[in-house]
């Protein structure tokens, strides 16, 4: 379901991000982050087929995903910041299925099903627009000021990658 995507981690969002991560494995991606505002379907799904139409309903925008190196502390700050306010959170950062955050504290427990390390550097796929300031996720803006924002030509488009993974 993506009905509560702006309030809590969504299994469907995590599933889609896992497909995206699989498509970016040759780039060594450890984690995929996606804001809730980019997951648009607001739909409950029955077990079974997830169609191309469902994918386009959920990821309605052309999402350029930048692959960047971030420290664990930068990731932790961004995730906590994105989930900190009460009510609806379009900037709520979702994690791929191989990462886990505590549902109450939003502290990251694992990345790649391994214990999370704040001092480690991880390769992260994140929407380029978030690095450019969308949703005002200050830790991502600070990261971008320090490291820069990759050009769109250096990015990967989420739907294209997910479709290619699912068609294999």
mmCIF file of N, CA and C in Angstrom, residues 52-156:
data_model
loop_
_atom_site.group_PDB
_atom_site.id
_atom_site.type_symbol
_atom_site.label_atom_id
_atom_site.label_comp_id
_atom_site.label_asym_id
_atom_site.label_seq_id
_atom_site.Cartn_x
_atom_site.Cartn_y
_atom_site.Cartn_z
ATOM 1 N N UNK A 52 2.920 -2.397 -15.232
ATOM 2 C CA UNK A 52 3.604 -1.199 -15.697
ATOM 3 C C UNK A 52 2.754 0.028 -15.399
ATOM 4 N N UNK A 53 1.454 -0.114 -15.566
ATOM 5 C CA UNK A 53 0.551 0.987 -15.231
ATOM 6 C C UNK A 53 0.616 1.340 -13.758
ATOM 7 N N UNK A 54 0.724 0.329 -12.897
ATOM 8 C CA UNK A 54 0.869 0.572 -11.456
ATOM 9 C C UNK A 54 2.165 1.331 -11.173
ATOM 10 N N UNK A 55 3.249 0.925 -11.836
ATOM 11 C CA UNK A 55 4.536 1.592 -11.651
ATOM 12 C C UNK A 55 4.425 3.065 -12.038
ATOM 13 N N UNK A 56 3.798 3.337 -13.178
ATOM 14 C CA UNK A 56 3.677 4.719 -13.643
ATOM 15 C C UNK A 56 2.727 5.526 -12.757
ATOM 16 N N UNK A 57 1.759 4.875 -12.127
ATOM 17 C CA UNK A 57 0.879 5.561 -11.185
ATOM 18 C C UNK A 57 1.665 5.913 -9.923
ATOM 19 N N UNK A 58 2.491 5.007 -9.454
ATOM 20 C CA UNK A 58 3.248 5.240 -8.229
ATOM 21 C C UNK A 58 4.394 6.230 -8.427
ATOM 22 N N UNK A 59 5.164 6.051 -9.476
ATOM 23 C CA UNK A 59 6.294 6.949 -9.768
ATOM 24 C C UNK A 59 5.917 7.802 -10.973
ATOM 25 N N UNK A 60 5.095 8.792 -10.727
ATOM 26 C CA UNK A 60 4.488 9.580 -11.800
ATOM 27 C C UNK A 60 5.471 10.512 -12.499
ATOM 28 N N UNK A 61 6.566 10.831 -11.838
ATOM 29 C CA UNK A 61 7.508 11.802 -12.388
ATOM 30 C C UNK A 61 8.748 11.107 -12.937
ATOM 31 N N UNK A 62 9.438 11.798 -13.838
ATOM 32 C CA UNK A 62 10.722 11.325 -14.337
ATOM 33 C C UNK A 62 11.744 11.657 -13.254
ATOM 34 N N UNK A 63 12.188 10.664 -12.530
ATOM 35 C CA UNK A 63 13.042 10.880 -11.369
ATOM 36 C C UNK A 63 14.493 10.560 -11.691
ATOM 37 N N UNK A 64 15.306 11.604 -11.751
ATOM 38 C CA UNK A 64 16.738 11.436 -11.961
ATOM 39 C C UNK A 64 17.369 11.080 -10.625
ATOM 40 N N UNK A 65 17.973 9.907 -10.562
ATOM 41 C CA UNK A 65 18.610 9.420 -9.338
ATOM 42 C C UNK A 65 20.122 9.627 -9.442
ATOM 43 N N UNK A 66 20.655 10.399 -8.501
ATOM 44 C CA UNK A 66 22.096 10.629 -8.428
ATOM 45 C C UNK A 66 22.707 9.563 -7.523
ATOM 46 N N UNK A 67 23.867 9.071 -7.885
ATOM 47 C CA UNK A 67 24.609 8.147 -7.037
ATOM 48 C C UNK A 67 25.760 8.949 -6.425
ATOM 49 N N UNK A 68 25.711 9.068 -5.102
ATOM 50 C CA UNK A 68 26.686 9.887 -4.374
ATOM 51 C C UNK A 68 27.242 9.097 -3.198
ATOM 52 N N UNK A 69 28.403 9.517 -2.716
ATOM 53 C CA UNK A 69 28.987 8.910 -1.529
ATOM 54 C C UNK A 69 28.650 9.783 -0.330
ATOM 55 N N UNK A 70 27.998 9.161 0.660
ATOM 56 C CA UNK A 70 27.603 9.874 1.875
ATOM 57 C C UNK A 70 28.085 9.089 3.084
ATOM 58 N N UNK A 71 28.424 9.809 4.135
ATOM 59 C CA UNK A 71 28.783 9.136 5.374
ATOM 60 C C UNK A 71 27.506 8.642 6.055
ATOM 61 N N UNK A 72 27.683 7.669 6.916
ATOM 62 C CA UNK A 72 26.554 7.178 7.681
ATOM 63 C C UNK A 72 25.886 8.283 8.475
ATOM 64 N N UNK A 73 26.678 9.182 9.036
ATOM 65 C CA UNK A 73 26.084 10.264 9.827
ATOM 66 C C UNK A 73 25.255 11.201 8.942
ATOM 67 N N UNK A 74 25.700 11.459 7.719
ATOM 68 C CA UNK A 74 24.919 12.296 6.802
ATOM 69 C C UNK A 74 23.589 11.626 6.446
ATOM 70 N N UNK A 75 23.634 10.324 6.198
ATOM 71 C CA UNK A 75 22.411 9.574 5.885
ATOM 72 C C UNK A 75 21.465 9.608 7.084
ATOM 73 N N UNK A 76 22.005 9.315 8.263
ATOM 74 C CA UNK A 76 21.180 9.283 9.472
ATOM 75 C C UNK A 76 20.507 10.625 9.717
ATOM 76 N N UNK A 77 21.255 11.707 9.562
ATOM 77 C CA UNK A 77 20.693 13.045 9.764
ATOM 78 C C UNK A 77 19.584 13.330 8.758
ATOM 79 N N UNK A 78 19.796 12.964 7.499
ATOM 80 C CA UNK A 78 18.798 13.229 6.464
ATOM 81 C C UNK A 78 17.512 12.452 6.730
ATOM 82 N N UNK A 79 17.642 11.176 7.076
ATOM 83 C CA UNK A 79 16.460 10.349 7.328
ATOM 84 C C UNK A 79 15.687 10.889 8.529
ATOM 85 N N UNK A 80 16.372 11.149 9.627
ATOM 86 C CA UNK A 80 15.696 11.660 10.822
ATOM 87 C C UNK A 80 15.049 13.016 10.554
ATOM 88 N N UNK A 81 15.752 13.901 9.875
ATOM 89 C CA UNK A 81 15.217 15.228 9.565
ATOM 90 C C UNK A 81 13.948 15.112 8.725
ATOM 91 N N UNK A 82 13.969 14.221 7.737
ATOM 92 C CA UNK A 82 12.824 14.083 6.816
ATOM 93 C C UNK A 82 11.580 13.533 7.499
ATOM 94 N N UNK A 83 11.768 12.859 8.629
ATOM 95 C CA UNK A 83 10.659 12.212 9.324
ATOM 96 C C UNK A 83 10.286 12.916 10.630
ATOM 97 N N UNK A 84 10.937 14.040 10.946
ATOM 98 C CA UNK A 84 10.835 14.651 12.268
ATOM 99 C C UNK A 84 9.510 15.359 12.550
ATOM 100 N N UNK A 85 8.897 15.953 11.583
ATOM 101 C CA UNK A 85 7.694 16.732 11.849
ATOM 102 C C UNK A 85 6.484 15.824 12.027
ATOM 103 N N UNK A 86 5.452 16.371 12.644
ATOM 104 C CA UNK A 86 4.214 15.604 12.785
ATOM 105 C C UNK A 86 3.346 15.845 11.553
ATOM 106 N N UNK A 87 2.399 14.967 11.360
ATOM 107 C CA UNK A 87 1.490 15.108 10.223
ATOM 108 C C UNK A 87 2.091 14.592 8.927
ATOM 109 N N UNK A 88 1.507 15.032 7.834
ATOM 110 C CA UNK A 88 1.920 14.591 6.502
ATOM 111 C C UNK A 88 3.315 15.112 6.179
ATOM 112 N N UNK A 89 4.166 14.213 5.634
ATOM 113 C CA UNK A 89 5.553 14.550 5.340
ATOM 114 C C UNK A 89 5.897 14.161 3.900
ATOM 115 N N UNK A 90 5.751 15.078 2.938
ATOM 116 C CA UNK A 90 6.114 14.724 1.561
ATOM 117 C C UNK A 90 7.602 14.411 1.401
ATOM 118 N N UNK A 91 8.433 14.929 2.305
ATOM 119 C CA UNK A 91 9.866 14.660 2.236
ATOM 120 C C UNK A 91 10.302 13.412 2.977
ATOM 121 N N UNK A 92 9.374 12.677 3.581
ATOM 122 C CA UNK A 92 9.687 11.453 4.327
ATOM 123 C C UNK A 92 10.546 10.546 3.444
ATOM 124 N N UNK A 93 11.768 10.279 3.880
ATOM 125 C CA UNK A 93 12.679 9.458 3.077
ATOM 126 C C UNK A 93 12.430 7.977 3.325
ATOM 127 N N UNK A 94 12.112 7.277 2.246
ATOM 128 C CA UNK A 94 11.922 5.832 2.282
ATOM 129 C C UNK A 94 13.248 5.158 1.969
ATOM 130 N N UNK A 95 13.437 3.978 2.571
ATOM 131 C CA UNK A 95 14.651 3.187 2.392
ATOM 132 C C UNK A 95 14.328 1.946 1.579
ATOM 133 N N UNK A 96 15.320 1.460 0.848
ATOM 134 C CA UNK A 96 15.100 0.210 0.114
ATOM 135 C C UNK A 96 14.904 -0.936 1.095
ATOM 136 N N UNK A 97 14.435 -2.068 0.597
ATOM 137 C CA UNK A 97 14.040 -3.204 1.426
ATOM 138 C C UNK A 97 15.199 -3.810 2.229
ATOM 139 N N UNK A 98 16.434 -3.538 1.840
ATOM 140 C CA UNK A 98 17.587 -4.090 2.547
ATOM 141 C C UNK A 98 18.124 -3.160 3.629
ATOM 142 N N UNK A 99 17.387 -2.096 3.910
ATOM 143 C CA UNK A 99 17.752 -1.165 4.985
ATOM 144 C C UNK A 99 16.578 -1.073 5.949
ATOM 145 N N UNK A 100 16.898 -0.758 7.194
ATOM 146 C CA UNK A 100 15.837 -0.675 8.198
ATOM 147 C C UNK A 100 16.107 0.472 9.147
ATOM 148 N N UNK A 101 15.044 1.192 9.473
ATOM 149 C CA UNK A 101 15.104 2.241 10.486
ATOM 150 C C UNK A 101 14.068 1.929 11.554
ATOM 151 N N UNK A 102 14.364 2.313 12.776
ATOM 152 C CA UNK A 102 13.427 2.141 13.877
ATOM 153 C C UNK A 102 12.176 2.978 13.587
ATOM 154 N N UNK A 103 11.014 2.386 13.737
ATOM 155 C CA UNK A 103 9.769 3.090 13.384
ATOM 156 C C UNK A 103 9.451 4.236 14.341
ATOM 157 N N UNK A 104 9.956 4.196 15.564
ATOM 158 C CA UNK A 104 9.680 5.264 16.527
ATOM 159 C C UNK A 104 10.749 6.357 16.498
ATOM 160 N N UNK A 105 12.019 5.966 16.518
ATOM 161 C CA UNK A 105 13.108 6.950 16.601
ATOM 162 C C UNK A 105 13.655 7.345 15.232
ATOM 163 N N UNK A 106 13.374 6.542 14.230
ATOM 164 C CA UNK A 106 13.862 6.729 12.851
ATOM 165 C C UNK A 106 15.378 6.601 12.741
ATOM 166 N N UNK A 107 15.990 6.006 13.753
ATOM 167 C CA UNK A 107 17.424 5.737 13.673
ATOM 168 C C UNK A 107 17.638 4.521 12.782
ATOM 169 N N UNK A 108 18.606 4.630 11.890
ATOM 170 C CA UNK A 108 18.879 3.543 10.956
ATOM 171 C C UNK A 108 19.540 2.399 11.712
ATOM 172 N N UNK A 109 19.024 1.200 11.497
ATOM 173 C CA UNK A 109 19.566 -0.005 12.142
ATOM 174 C C UNK A 109 20.500 -0.755 11.200
ATOM 175 N N UNK A 110 20.064 -0.902 9.930
ATOM 176 C CA UNK A 110 20.851 -1.680 8.969
ATOM 177 C C UNK A 110 20.837 -1.017 7.587
ATOM 178 N N UNK A 111 21.899 -1.265 6.853
ATOM 179 C CA UNK A 111 21.992 -0.979 5.415
ATOM 180 C C UNK A 111 22.590 -2.227 4.794
ATOM 181 N N UNK A 112 22.009 -2.696 3.711
ATOM 182 C CA UNK A 112 22.435 -3.956 3.088
ATOM 183 C C UNK A 112 22.349 -5.118 4.065
ATOM 184 N N UNK A 113 21.382 -5.062 4.945
ATOM 185 C CA UNK A 113 21.146 -6.092 5.957
ATOM 186 C C UNK A 113 22.342 -6.297 6.883
ATOM 187 N N UNK A 114 23.186 -5.263 7.006
ATOM 188 C CA UNK A 114 24.335 -5.289 7.908
ATOM 189 C C UNK A 114 24.175 -4.131 8.889
ATOM 190 N N UNK A 115 24.756 -4.254 10.079
ATOM 191 C CA UNK A 115 24.638 -3.161 11.047
ATOM 192 C C UNK A 115 25.094 -1.828 10.452
ATOM 193 N N UNK A 116 24.305 -0.809 10.713
ATOM 194 C CA UNK A 116 24.589 0.540 10.224
ATOM 195 C C UNK A 116 25.771 1.130 10.983
ATOM 196 N N UNK A 117 26.663 1.807 10.253
ATOM 197 C CA UNK A 117 27.856 2.411 10.833
ATOM 198 C C UNK A 117 27.891 3.894 10.451
ATOM 199 N N UNK A 118 27.742 4.774 11.438
ATOM 200 C CA UNK A 118 27.708 6.212 11.157
ATOM 201 C C UNK A 118 29.021 6.733 10.581
ATOM 202 N N UNK A 119 30.121 6.035 10.829
ATOM 203 C CA UNK A 119 31.422 6.509 10.349
ATOM 204 C C UNK A 119 31.783 5.957 8.965
ATOM 205 N N UNK A 120 31.014 5.014 8.469
ATOM 206 C CA UNK A 120 31.293 4.409 7.163
ATOM 207 C C UNK A 120 30.788 5.308 6.036
ATOM 208 N N UNK A 121 31.420 5.215 4.872
ATOM 209 C CA UNK A 121 30.943 5.909 3.679
ATOM 210 C C UNK A 121 30.160 4.920 2.835
ATOM 211 N N UNK A 122 28.958 5.321 2.440
ATOM 212 C CA UNK A 122 28.055 4.478 1.650
ATOM 213 C C UNK A 122 27.795 5.145 0.299
ATOM 214 N N UNK A 123 27.555 4.298 -0.711
ATOM 215 C CA UNK A 123 27.083 4.810 -2.000
ATOM 216 C C UNK A 123 25.569 4.827 -1.960
ATOM 217 N N UNK A 124 25.004 6.003 -2.197
ATOM 218 C CA UNK A 124 23.574 6.212 -2.042
ATOM 219 C C UNK A 124 22.985 6.729 -3.351
ATOM 220 N N UNK A 125 21.884 6.118 -3.775
ATOM 221 C CA UNK A 125 21.107 6.652 -4.895
ATOM 222 C C UNK A 125 19.992 7.485 -4.277
ATOM 223 N N UNK A 126 19.932 8.736 -4.664
ATOM 224 C CA UNK A 126 18.950 9.676 -4.120
ATOM 225 C C UNK A 126 18.471 10.582 -5.256
ATOM 226 N N UNK A 127 17.234 11.012 -5.166
ATOM 227 C CA UNK A 127 16.705 11.878 -6.218
ATOM 228 C C UNK A 127 17.524 13.166 -6.288
ATOM 229 N N UNK A 128 17.908 13.526 -7.480
ATOM 230 C CA UNK A 128 18.701 14.729 -7.707
ATOM 231 C C UNK A 128 17.979 15.967 -7.196
ATOM 232 N N UNK A 129 16.660 16.019 -7.375
ATOM 233 C CA UNK A 129 15.901 17.201 -6.945
ATOM 234 C C UNK A 129 15.957 17.396 -5.429
ATOM 235 N N UNK A 130 16.136 16.313 -4.672
ATOM 236 C CA UNK A 130 16.273 16.457 -3.222
ATOM 237 C C UNK A 130 17.594 17.130 -2.873
ATOM 238 N N UNK A 131 18.647 16.807 -3.612
ATOM 239 C CA UNK A 131 19.938 17.470 -3.409
ATOM 240 C C UNK A 131 19.859 18.939 -3.807
ATOM 241 N N UNK A 132 18.953 19.247 -4.721
ATOM 242 C CA UNK A 132 18.783 20.627 -5.183
ATOM 243 C C UNK A 132 17.844 21.432 -4.283
ATOM 244 N N UNK A 133 17.264 20.799 -3.260
ATOM 245 C CA UNK A 133 16.471 21.543 -2.297
ATOM 246 C C UNK A 133 15.010 21.171 -2.177
ATOM 247 N N UNK A 134 14.493 20.303 -3.043
ATOM 248 C CA UNK A 134 13.093 19.912 -2.924
ATOM 249 C C UNK A 134 12.837 19.327 -1.541
ATOM 250 N N UNK A 135 11.730 19.673 -0.948
ATOM 251 C CA UNK A 135 11.278 19.238 0.376
ATOM 252 C C UNK A 135 12.113 19.816 1.525
ATOM 253 N N UNK A 136 13.065 20.677 1.208
ATOM 254 C CA UNK A 136 13.859 21.356 2.242
ATOM 255 C C UNK A 136 14.441 20.403 3.280
ATOM 256 N N UNK A 137 15.038 19.315 2.808
ATOM 257 C CA UNK A 137 15.708 18.374 3.714
ATOM 258 C C UNK A 137 17.122 18.918 3.932
ATOM 259 N N UNK A 138 17.262 19.697 4.998
ATOM 260 C CA UNK A 138 18.491 20.455 5.238
ATOM 261 C C UNK A 138 19.766 19.616 5.184
ATOM 262 N N UNK A 139 19.816 18.431 5.785
ATOM 263 C CA UNK A 139 21.062 17.654 5.680
ATOM 264 C C UNK A 139 21.438 17.308 4.226
ATOM 265 N N UNK A 140 20.448 17.095 3.358
ATOM 266 C CA UNK A 140 20.758 16.841 1.945
ATOM 267 C C UNK A 140 21.214 18.126 1.256
ATOM 268 N N UNK A 141 20.622 19.251 1.618
ATOM 269 C CA UNK A 141 21.052 20.534 1.057
ATOM 270 C C UNK A 141 22.488 20.846 1.493
ATOM 271 N N UNK A 142 22.794 20.589 2.766
ATOM 272 C CA UNK A 142 24.154 20.820 3.267
ATOM 273 C C UNK A 142 25.155 19.925 2.546
ATOM 274 N N UNK A 143 24.769 18.665 2.350
ATOM 275 C CA UNK A 143 25.629 17.737 1.602
ATOM 276 C C UNK A 143 25.906 18.293 0.202
ATOM 277 N N UNK A 144 24.845 18.743 -0.479
ATOM 278 C CA UNK A 144 24.985 19.255 -1.849
ATOM 279 C C UNK A 144 25.848 20.511 -1.903
ATOM 280 N N UNK A 145 25.737 21.373 -0.903
ATOM 281 C CA UNK A 145 26.576 22.579 -0.863
ATOM 282 C C UNK A 145 28.045 22.202 -0.752
ATOM 283 N N UNK A 146 28.321 21.165 0.032
ATOM 284 C CA UNK A 146 29.698 20.734 0.247
ATOM 285 C C UNK A 146 30.252 19.945 -0.944
ATOM 286 N N UNK A 147 29.450 19.026 -1.490
ATOM 287 C CA UNK A 147 29.940 18.097 -2.510
ATOM 288 C C UNK A 147 29.483 18.419 -3.930
ATOM 289 N N UNK A 148 28.449 19.254 -4.065
ATOM 290 C CA UNK A 148 27.895 19.553 -5.378
ATOM 291 C C UNK A 148 26.773 18.588 -5.735
ATOM 292 N N UNK A 149 26.057 18.922 -6.798
ATOM 293 C CA UNK A 149 24.952 18.105 -7.290
ATOM 294 C C UNK A 149 25.356 17.554 -8.655
ATOM 295 N N UNK A 150 25.321 16.235 -8.826
ATOM 296 C CA UNK A 150 25.674 15.671 -10.138
ATOM 297 C C UNK A 150 24.772 16.223 -11.252
ATOM 298 N N UNK A 151 25.347 16.407 -12.429
ATOM 299 C CA UNK A 151 24.556 16.808 -13.589
ATOM 300 C C UNK A 151 23.528 15.729 -13.896
ATOM 301 N N UNK A 152 22.409 16.142 -14.482
ATOM 302 C CA UNK A 152 21.363 15.172 -14.816
ATOM 303 C C UNK A 152 21.881 14.082 -15.747
ATOM 304 N N UNK A 153 22.835 14.416 -16.603
ATOM 305 C CA UNK A 153 23.398 13.429 -17.531
ATOM 306 C C UNK A 153 24.157 12.323 -16.805
ATOM 307 N N UNK A 154 24.550 12.576 -15.569
ATOM 308 C CA UNK A 154 25.258 11.571 -14.767
ATOM 309 C C UNK A 154 24.290 10.716 -13.951
ATOM 310 N N UNK A 155 23.004 11.022 -14.027
ATOM 311 C CA UNK A 155 21.998 10.346 -13.211
ATOM 312 C C UNK A 155 21.328 9.206 -13.963
ATOM 313 N N UNK A 156 20.545 8.441 -13.231
ATOM 314 C CA UNK A 156 19.812 7.299 -13.767
ATOM 315 C C UNK A 156 18.332 7.549 -13.505
#
